[in-house]
């Protein structure tokens, strides 16, 4: 059987897999014959208001008191010691003086919701948004807080929300993954790939990373190497499938084998579907301008948001995009929202990025009739302190932050919960990710107490033994 030119001799396992399938896509753990049932579309426990989710994650710790959570009392106490008695210690510092928002807050929309001037475009969308002002985390460490926000547990290795959603509802697309991840072009977020892992669920449910850099192919190693003979790839895949099936038949308990086999089957379809889904050249000039694709700083995240819209249009069930990358020392700016040294510098940069992209996404989904069936979630792993750190920054605050939702059955223009008068702690209706997850699952037609998977003697849930649906923000 031909597998390439006569002088093409694969010298490594990776090259051998290339020669057989044209894709070394171990991360594309999606669909195969025996797993087809796992990702076939399923009904939920009740009528769904949303068909798909787009989750915008802002790693690093977005400051609620400079963005969504207006605190007049903090303005009144500007410059006064936050902790006069010296009893408190923050994550990486002792509390400084009270620091009011670096941006002025104003009321917007028919609902009159407060938002800072950091987000002038999102401010025009408040009547479509519901704010949850009383979110908390159980840790002030980035990695564990990211894991908790995504999986409900501060320890790594548990299934993430996207994996649970595809496990419960399956896929709406034959040719694209059910769970797609669009990382920041600068790199992966704190905690890396575990933020979209399947944990103990079948590996078929983990997220598939699609590159968002316009200059790179959407998926690494998707196409065969140069010099590969046309027409031989299908025969190679058929032969590989025979070998894989024989191997897997003796190891039926290993879901990773089945998922890896499925990856190669999906890879063939992705050679057509992925380039089409990620090619934005056919979008109108007005759409490209809406997302500001040509802007050096705003354009990359705008492209992520546009790709998210294109994914849900094509039946992807869960899209997760990251506005920020791994936490490293600042050069010109921090690579995410972790503004210890200079909040105006870092939030000023990332605020413009999030503002343009998220506002464009809401507007675009709404104009296409997709917002009603697509749940948009924006969150961070924790907030930031209402006292200054070093005069210009803010330290981590796991005791309070804000998340917001739009579309997909959400009652726009609403808010739930609140922090204390300074924004230090969640005070009224304190919530954790369990409640956010329960609400998202409810809007997708899933009862979070019934979505379970038996593992190590327990019926595991995304919400563990917690979680209440936030009915007050549901239309």
mmCIF file of N, CA, C and O in Angstrom, residues 53-56 176 180-183 185 210-214 274-295 298-316 319-322 353-368 370 374 376:
data_model
loop_
_atom_site.group_PDB
_atom_site.id
_atom_site.type_symbol
_atom_site.label_atom_id
_atom_site.label_comp_id
_atom_site.label_asym_id
_atom_site.label_seq_id
_atom_site.Cartn_x
_atom_site.Cartn_y
_atom_site.Cartn_z
ATOM 1 N N UNK A 53 -23.364 27.635 24.586
ATOM 2 C CA UNK A 53 -22.740 28.551 25.550
ATOM 3 C C UNK A 53 -21.472 29.121 24.948
ATOM 4 O O UNK A 53 -20.675 28.404 24.337
ATOM 5 N N UNK A 54 -21.276 30.422 25.116
ATOM 6 C CA UNK A 54 -19.989 31.068 24.859
ATOM 7 C C UNK A 54 -19.520 31.643 26.186
ATOM 8 O O UNK A 54 -20.162 32.530 26.754
ATOM 9 N N UNK A 55 -18.423 31.111 26.705
ATOM 10 C CA UNK A 55 -17.889 31.586 27.978
ATOM 11 C C UNK A 55 -16.628 32.396 27.731
ATOM 12 O O UNK A 55 -15.655 31.915 27.149
ATOM 13 N N UNK A 56 -16.651 33.661 28.164
ATOM 14 C CA UNK A 56 -15.479 34.525 28.110
ATOM 15 C C UNK A 56 -14.826 34.495 29.484
ATOM 16 O O UNK A 56 -15.449 34.862 30.480
ATOM 17 N N UNK A 176 -17.584 19.361 13.500
ATOM 18 C CA UNK A 176 -16.778 20.169 14.396
ATOM 19 C C UNK A 176 -16.884 19.591 15.801
ATOM 20 O O UNK A 176 -17.873 18.937 16.130
ATOM 21 N N UNK A 180 -15.203 23.595 22.012
ATOM 22 C CA UNK A 180 -14.076 24.267 21.371
ATOM 23 C C UNK A 180 -13.494 25.307 22.316
ATOM 24 O O UNK A 180 -14.225 26.035 22.989
ATOM 25 N N UNK A 181 -12.165 25.379 22.355
ATOM 26 C CA UNK A 181 -11.452 26.344 23.184
ATOM 27 C C UNK A 181 -10.654 27.283 22.278
ATOM 28 O O UNK A 181 -9.935 26.830 21.382
ATOM 29 N N UNK A 182 -10.808 28.584 22.518
ATOM 30 C CA UNK A 182 -10.101 29.604 21.746
ATOM 31 C C UNK A 182 -9.198 30.383 22.701
ATOM 32 O O UNK A 182 -9.613 31.368 23.312
ATOM 33 N N UNK A 183 -7.947 29.947 22.869
ATOM 34 C CA UNK A 183 -7.062 30.616 23.832
ATOM 35 C C UNK A 183 -6.562 31.955 23.318
ATOM 36 O O UNK A 183 -6.615 32.241 22.116
ATOM 37 N N UNK A 185 -3.997 34.510 21.931
ATOM 38 C CA UNK A 185 -2.826 34.245 21.073
ATOM 39 C C UNK A 185 -1.503 34.312 21.818
ATOM 40 O O UNK A 185 -0.510 33.745 21.360
ATOM 41 N N UNK A 210 -8.517 25.390 19.248
ATOM 42 C CA UNK A 210 -8.385 25.914 17.889
ATOM 43 C C UNK A 210 -7.603 27.218 17.973
ATOM 44 O O UNK A 210 -7.960 28.118 18.734
ATOM 45 N N UNK A 211 -6.525 27.290 17.221
ATOM 46 C CA UNK A 211 -5.671 28.472 17.247
ATOM 47 C C UNK A 211 -6.428 29.676 16.698
ATOM 48 O O UNK A 211 -7.192 29.568 15.732
ATOM 49 N N UNK A 212 -6.212 30.822 17.314
ATOM 50 C CA UNK A 212 -6.932 32.028 16.916
ATOM 51 C C UNK A 212 -6.048 33.011 16.153
ATOM 52 O O UNK A 212 -6.534 34.044 15.695
ATOM 53 N N UNK A 213 -4.765 32.687 16.029
ATOM 54 C CA UNK A 213 -3.859 33.533 15.262
ATOM 55 C C UNK A 213 -4.167 33.370 13.775
ATOM 56 O O UNK A 213 -4.132 32.270 13.233
ATOM 57 N N UNK A 214 -4.464 34.483 13.116
ATOM 58 C CA UNK A 214 -4.861 34.427 11.706
ATOM 59 C C UNK A 214 -3.756 33.884 10.812
ATOM 60 O O UNK A 214 -4.031 33.398 9.708
ATOM 61 N N UNK A 274 -12.792 22.770 9.554
ATOM 62 C CA UNK A 274 -12.064 23.730 10.382
ATOM 63 C C UNK A 274 -11.588 24.945 9.604
ATOM 64 O O UNK A 274 -11.787 26.082 10.041
ATOM 65 N N UNK A 275 -10.956 24.762 8.431
ATOM 66 C CA UNK A 275 -10.569 25.957 7.664
ATOM 67 C C UNK A 275 -11.768 26.819 7.284
ATOM 68 O O UNK A 275 -11.686 28.049 7.310
ATOM 69 N N UNK A 276 -12.888 26.183 6.953
ATOM 70 C CA UNK A 276 -14.072 26.971 6.594
ATOM 71 C C UNK A 276 -14.618 27.727 7.797
ATOM 72 O O UNK A 276 -14.958 28.914 7.711
ATOM 73 N N UNK A 277 -14.673 27.067 8.942
ATOM 74 C CA UNK A 277 -15.246 27.695 10.131
ATOM 75 C C UNK A 277 -14.376 28.835 10.645
ATOM 76 O O UNK A 277 -14.894 29.789 11.243
ATOM 77 N N UNK A 278 -13.066 28.753 10.417
ATOM 78 C CA UNK A 278 -12.163 29.770 10.951
ATOM 79 C C UNK A 278 -11.748 30.811 9.925
ATOM 80 O O UNK A 278 -11.011 31.744 10.260
ATOM 81 N N UNK A 279 -12.219 30.680 8.711
ATOM 82 C CA UNK A 279 -11.888 31.646 7.658
ATOM 83 C C UNK A 279 -12.892 32.792 7.696
ATOM 84 O O UNK A 279 -14.053 32.627 7.311
ATOM 85 N N UNK A 280 -12.450 33.944 8.147
ATOM 86 C CA UNK A 280 -13.360 35.084 8.300
ATOM 87 C C UNK A 280 -13.337 36.007 7.080
ATOM 88 O O UNK A 280 -13.972 37.072 7.099
ATOM 89 N N UNK A 281 -12.634 35.617 6.039
ATOM 90 C CA UNK A 281 -12.535 36.488 4.864
ATOM 91 C C UNK A 281 -13.888 36.752 4.216
ATOM 92 O O UNK A 281 -14.088 37.792 3.595
ATOM 93 N N UNK A 282 -14.806 35.799 4.356
ATOM 94 C CA UNK A 282 -16.122 35.975 3.754
ATOM 95 C C UNK A 282 -17.063 36.854 4.559
ATOM 96 O O UNK A 282 -18.180 37.164 4.103
ATOM 97 N N UNK A 283 -16.647 37.267 5.747
ATOM 98 C CA UNK A 283 -17.486 38.158 6.549
ATOM 99 C C UNK A 283 -17.555 39.538 5.883
ATOM 100 O O UNK A 283 -16.620 39.959 5.196
ATOM 101 N N UNK A 284 -18.646 40.231 6.101
ATOM 102 C CA UNK A 284 -18.800 41.552 5.512
ATOM 103 C C UNK A 284 -17.800 42.526 6.127
ATOM 104 O O UNK A 284 -17.305 42.312 7.229
ATOM 105 N N UNK A 285 -17.522 43.599 5.408
ATOM 106 C CA UNK A 285 -16.622 44.620 5.936
ATOM 107 C C UNK A 285 -17.194 45.233 7.210
ATOM 108 O O UNK A 285 -16.447 45.600 8.117
ATOM 109 N N UNK A 286 -18.518 45.339 7.261
ATOM 110 C CA UNK A 286 -19.148 45.891 8.464
ATOM 111 C C UNK A 286 -18.897 44.997 9.675
ATOM 112 O O UNK A 286 -18.645 45.489 10.779
ATOM 113 N N UNK A 287 -18.946 43.677 9.462
ATOM 114 C CA UNK A 287 -18.688 42.748 10.567
ATOM 115 C C UNK A 287 -17.234 42.808 10.997
ATOM 116 O O UNK A 287 -16.927 42.828 12.198
ATOM 117 N N UNK A 288 -16.329 42.856 10.050
ATOM 118 C CA UNK A 288 -14.907 42.955 10.386
ATOM 119 C C UNK A 288 -14.621 44.234 11.165
ATOM 120 O O UNK A 288 -13.830 44.248 12.117
ATOM 121 N N UNK A 289 -15.287 45.306 10.771
ATOM 122 C CA UNK A 289 -15.102 46.579 11.470
ATOM 123 C C UNK A 289 -15.698 46.526 12.869
ATOM 124 O O UNK A 289 -15.148 47.090 13.819
ATOM 125 N N UNK A 290 -16.845 45.834 12.993
ATOM 126 C CA UNK A 290 -17.486 45.694 14.293
ATOM 127 C C UNK A 290 -16.535 45.073 15.307
ATOM 128 O O UNK A 290 -16.445 45.508 16.458
ATOM 129 N N UNK A 291 -15.819 44.037 14.879
ATOM 130 C CA UNK A 291 -14.881 43.342 15.757
ATOM 131 C C UNK A 291 -13.478 43.964 15.747
ATOM 132 O O UNK A 291 -12.596 43.467 16.445
ATOM 133 N N UNK A 292 -13.284 44.996 14.944
ATOM 134 C CA UNK A 292 -12.002 45.701 14.838
ATOM 135 C C UNK A 292 -10.843 44.742 14.574
ATOM 136 O O UNK A 292 -9.804 44.772 15.255
ATOM 137 N N UNK A 293 -11.016 43.902 13.579
ATOM 138 C CA UNK A 293 -10.020 42.869 13.296
ATOM 139 C C UNK A 293 -8.668 43.440 12.904
ATOM 140 O O UNK A 293 -7.635 42.774 13.074
ATOM 141 N N UNK A 294 -8.637 44.646 12.362
ATOM 142 C CA UNK A 294 -7.375 45.227 11.905
ATOM 143 C C UNK A 294 -6.623 45.966 13.011
ATOM 144 O O UNK A 294 -5.499 46.418 12.793
ATOM 145 N N UNK A 295 -7.224 46.087 14.183
ATOM 146 C CA UNK A 295 -6.573 46.812 15.276
ATOM 147 C C UNK A 295 -5.504 45.931 15.913
ATOM 148 O O UNK A 295 -5.763 44.768 16.244
ATOM 149 N N UNK A 298 -6.708 45.284 19.834
ATOM 150 C CA UNK A 298 -8.094 44.844 20.022
ATOM 151 C C UNK A 298 -8.454 43.713 19.059
ATOM 152 O O UNK A 298 -9.270 42.837 19.381
ATOM 153 N N UNK A 299 -7.826 43.701 17.903
ATOM 154 C CA UNK A 299 -8.180 42.751 16.853
ATOM 155 C C UNK A 299 -8.081 41.282 17.213
ATOM 156 O O UNK A 299 -8.971 40.499 16.875
ATOM 157 N N UNK A 300 -7.009 40.842 17.907
ATOM 158 C CA UNK A 300 -6.902 39.404 18.219
ATOM 159 C C UNK A 300 -8.073 38.876 19.043
ATOM 160 O O UNK A 300 -8.606 37.800 18.745
ATOM 161 N N UNK A 301 -8.485 39.608 20.092
ATOM 162 C CA UNK A 301 -9.634 39.142 20.865
ATOM 163 C C UNK A 301 -10.927 39.312 20.066
ATOM 164 O O UNK A 301 -11.850 38.492 20.186
ATOM 165 N N UNK A 302 -10.993 40.352 19.247
ATOM 166 C CA UNK A 302 -12.142 40.487 18.354
ATOM 167 C C UNK A 302 -12.292 39.280 17.449
ATOM 168 O O UNK A 302 -13.404 38.789 17.222
ATOM 169 N N UNK A 303 -11.170 38.774 16.969
ATOM 170 C CA UNK A 303 -11.207 37.565 16.136
ATOM 171 C C UNK A 303 -11.679 36.360 16.942
ATOM 172 O O UNK A 303 -12.458 35.541 16.438
ATOM 173 N N UNK A 304 -11.223 36.239 18.194
ATOM 174 C CA UNK A 304 -11.709 35.157 19.047
ATOM 175 C C UNK A 304 -13.238 35.216 19.184
ATOM 176 O O UNK A 304 -13.923 34.192 19.087
ATOM 177 N N UNK A 305 -13.755 36.405 19.418
ATOM 178 C CA UNK A 305 -15.208 36.557 19.584
ATOM 179 C C UNK A 305 -15.950 36.245 18.284
ATOM 180 O O UNK A 305 -17.013 35.604 18.303
ATOM 181 N N UNK A 306 -15.403 36.689 17.174
ATOM 182 C CA UNK A 306 -16.031 36.388 15.880
ATOM 183 C C UNK A 306 -16.003 34.884 15.616
ATOM 184 O O UNK A 306 -17.001 34.310 15.143
ATOM 185 N N UNK A 307 -14.892 34.236 15.910
ATOM 186 C CA UNK A 307 -14.820 32.784 15.731
ATOM 187 C C UNK A 307 -15.816 32.072 16.639
ATOM 188 O O UNK A 307 -16.411 31.061 16.239
ATOM 189 N N UNK A 308 -16.014 32.589 17.851
ATOM 190 C CA UNK A 308 -16.995 31.984 18.753
ATOM 191 C C UNK A 308 -18.391 32.035 18.135
ATOM 192 O O UNK A 308 -19.138 31.055 18.197
ATOM 193 N N UNK A 309 -18.736 33.171 17.551
ATOM 194 C CA UNK A 309 -20.037 33.266 16.874
ATOM 195 C C UNK A 309 -20.137 32.276 15.730
ATOM 196 O O UNK A 309 -21.153 31.593 15.549
ATOM 197 N N UNK A 310 -19.077 32.165 14.938
ATOM 198 C CA UNK A 310 -19.091 31.243 13.806
ATOM 199 C C UNK A 310 -19.199 29.789 14.283
ATOM 200 O O UNK A 310 -19.810 28.952 13.613
ATOM 201 N N UNK A 311 -18.607 29.483 15.423
ATOM 202 C CA UNK A 311 -18.681 28.123 15.951
ATOM 203 C C UNK A 311 -20.103 27.763 16.372
ATOM 204 O O UNK A 311 -20.614 26.691 16.027
ATOM 205 N N UNK A 312 -20.760 28.635 17.128
ATOM 206 C CA UNK A 312 -22.126 28.293 17.560
ATOM 207 C C UNK A 312 -23.079 28.284 16.378
ATOM 208 O O UNK A 312 -24.058 27.526 16.374
ATOM 209 N N UNK A 313 -22.813 29.092 15.371
ATOM 210 C CA UNK A 313 -23.617 29.046 14.139
ATOM 211 C C UNK A 313 -23.553 27.665 13.502
ATOM 212 O O UNK A 313 -24.529 27.217 12.889
ATOM 213 N N UNK A 314 -22.423 27.004 13.646
ATOM 214 C CA UNK A 314 -22.190 25.714 12.994
ATOM 215 C C UNK A 314 -22.426 24.539 13.933
ATOM 216 O O UNK A 314 -22.047 23.417 13.612
ATOM 217 N N UNK A 315 -23.038 24.794 15.072
ATOM 218 C CA UNK A 315 -23.479 23.699 15.924
ATOM 219 C C UNK A 315 -22.563 23.323 17.054
ATOM 220 O O UNK A 315 -22.809 22.308 17.731
ATOM 221 N N UNK A 316 -21.493 24.076 17.297
ATOM 222 C CA UNK A 316 -20.642 23.790 18.454
ATOM 223 C C UNK A 316 -21.435 24.103 19.721
ATOM 224 O O UNK A 316 -22.036 25.162 19.851
ATOM 225 N N UNK A 319 -18.329 26.931 23.659
ATOM 226 C CA UNK A 319 -17.122 27.629 23.212
ATOM 227 C C UNK A 319 -16.563 28.405 24.391
ATOM 228 O O UNK A 319 -17.274 29.179 25.027
ATOM 229 N N UNK A 320 -15.301 28.189 24.681
ATOM 230 C CA UNK A 320 -14.642 28.887 25.771
ATOM 231 C C UNK A 320 -13.501 29.717 25.197
ATOM 232 O O UNK A 320 -12.617 29.187 24.524
ATOM 233 N N UNK A 321 -13.538 31.029 25.427
ATOM 234 C CA UNK A 321 -12.456 31.875 24.951
ATOM 235 C C UNK A 321 -11.843 32.650 26.097
ATOM 236 O O UNK A 321 -12.528 33.017 27.050
ATOM 237 N N UNK A 322 -10.543 32.871 25.997
ATOM 238 C CA UNK A 322 -9.791 33.484 27.085
ATOM 239 C C UNK A 322 -9.300 34.865 26.680
ATOM 240 O O UNK A 322 -8.635 35.019 25.647
ATOM 241 N N UNK A 353 -9.763 45.858 25.220
ATOM 242 C CA UNK A 353 -9.834 44.588 24.492
ATOM 243 C C UNK A 353 -11.172 43.893 24.750
ATOM 244 O O UNK A 353 -11.895 43.517 23.818
ATOM 245 N N UNK A 354 -11.526 43.711 26.022
ATOM 246 C CA UNK A 354 -12.773 43.040 26.378
ATOM 247 C C UNK A 354 -13.982 43.850 25.927
ATOM 248 O O UNK A 354 -14.961 43.288 25.414
ATOM 249 N N UNK A 355 -13.935 45.146 26.116
ATOM 250 C CA UNK A 355 -15.069 46.015 25.798
ATOM 251 C C UNK A 355 -15.471 45.892 24.334
ATOM 252 O O UNK A 355 -16.640 45.664 24.016
ATOM 253 N N UNK A 356 -14.521 46.031 23.440
ATOM 254 C CA UNK A 356 -14.838 45.972 22.015
ATOM 255 C C UNK A 356 -15.281 44.584 21.592
ATOM 256 O O UNK A 356 -16.282 44.428 20.888
ATOM 257 N N UNK A 357 -14.546 43.544 22.023
ATOM 258 C CA UNK A 357 -14.870 42.187 21.577
ATOM 259 C C UNK A 357 -16.195 41.687 22.102
ATOM 260 O O UNK A 357 -17.026 41.170 21.345
ATOM 261 N N UNK A 358 -16.430 41.831 23.413
ATOM 262 C CA UNK A 358 -17.660 41.307 24.009
ATOM 263 C C UNK A 358 -18.886 42.076 23.530
ATOM 264 O O UNK A 358 -19.945 41.491 23.277
ATOM 265 N N UNK A 359 -18.759 43.402 23.414
ATOM 266 C CA UNK A 359 -19.889 44.197 22.918
ATOM 267 C C UNK A 359 -20.214 43.836 21.475
ATOM 268 O O UNK A 359 -21.398 43.733 21.098
ATOM 269 N N UNK A 360 -19.178 43.632 20.671
ATOM 270 C CA UNK A 360 -19.399 43.224 19.283
ATOM 271 C C UNK A 360 -20.074 41.862 19.223
ATOM 272 O O UNK A 360 -20.987 41.644 18.402
ATOM 273 N N UNK A 361 -19.654 40.943 20.074
ATOM 274 C CA UNK A 361 -20.243 39.610 20.087
ATOM 275 C C UNK A 361 -21.729 39.667 20.424
ATOM 276 O O UNK A 361 -22.562 39.027 19.750
ATOM 277 N N UNK A 362 -22.092 40.407 21.463
ATOM 278 C CA UNK A 362 -23.503 40.520 21.843
ATOM 279 C C UNK A 362 -24.314 41.132 20.705
ATOM 280 O O UNK A 362 -25.394 40.642 20.346
ATOM 281 N N UNK A 363 -23.786 42.207 20.115
ATOM 282 C CA UNK A 363 -24.502 42.876 19.031
ATOM 283 C C UNK A 363 -24.660 41.965 17.812
ATOM 284 O O UNK A 363 -25.731 41.912 17.189
ATOM 285 N N UNK A 364 -23.596 41.239 17.487
ATOM 286 C CA UNK A 364 -23.614 40.360 16.313
ATOM 287 C C UNK A 364 -24.577 39.196 16.516
ATOM 288 O O UNK A 364 -25.378 38.865 15.624
ATOM 289 N N UNK A 365 -24.511 38.565 17.667
ATOM 290 C CA UNK A 365 -25.446 37.467 17.957
ATOM 291 C C UNK A 365 -26.885 37.953 17.908
ATOM 292 O O UNK A 365 -27.770 37.283 17.349
ATOM 293 N N UNK A 366 -27.123 39.127 18.460
ATOM 294 C CA UNK A 366 -28.490 39.667 18.498
ATOM 295 C C UNK A 366 -29.004 39.981 17.102
ATOM 296 O O UNK A 366 -30.156 39.676 16.769
ATOM 297 N N UNK A 367 -28.148 40.551 16.264
ATOM 298 C CA UNK A 367 -28.580 40.914 14.908
ATOM 299 C C UNK A 367 -28.891 39.694 14.065
ATOM 300 O O UNK A 367 -29.674 39.774 13.114
ATOM 301 N N UNK A 368 -28.323 38.548 14.400
ATOM 302 C CA UNK A 368 -28.529 37.312 13.640
ATOM 303 C C UNK A 368 -29.582 36.402 14.276
ATOM 304 O O UNK A 368 -29.780 35.279 13.816
ATOM 305 N N UNK A 370 -29.343 34.991 17.131
ATOM 306 C CA UNK A 370 -28.679 33.909 17.853
ATOM 307 C C UNK A 370 -28.578 34.160 19.354
ATOM 308 O O UNK A 370 -28.325 33.225 20.117
ATOM 309 N N UNK A 374 -28.257 31.503 22.627
ATOM 310 C CA UNK A 374 -26.851 31.369 23.008
ATOM 311 C C UNK A 374 -26.625 32.075 24.329
ATOM 312 O O UNK A 374 -26.861 33.277 24.452
ATOM 313 N N UNK A 376 -24.242 33.704 26.869
ATOM 314 C CA UNK A 376 -22.915 34.305 26.969
ATOM 315 C C UNK A 376 -22.605 34.529 28.444
ATOM 316 O O UNK A 376 -23.403 35.122 29.170
#
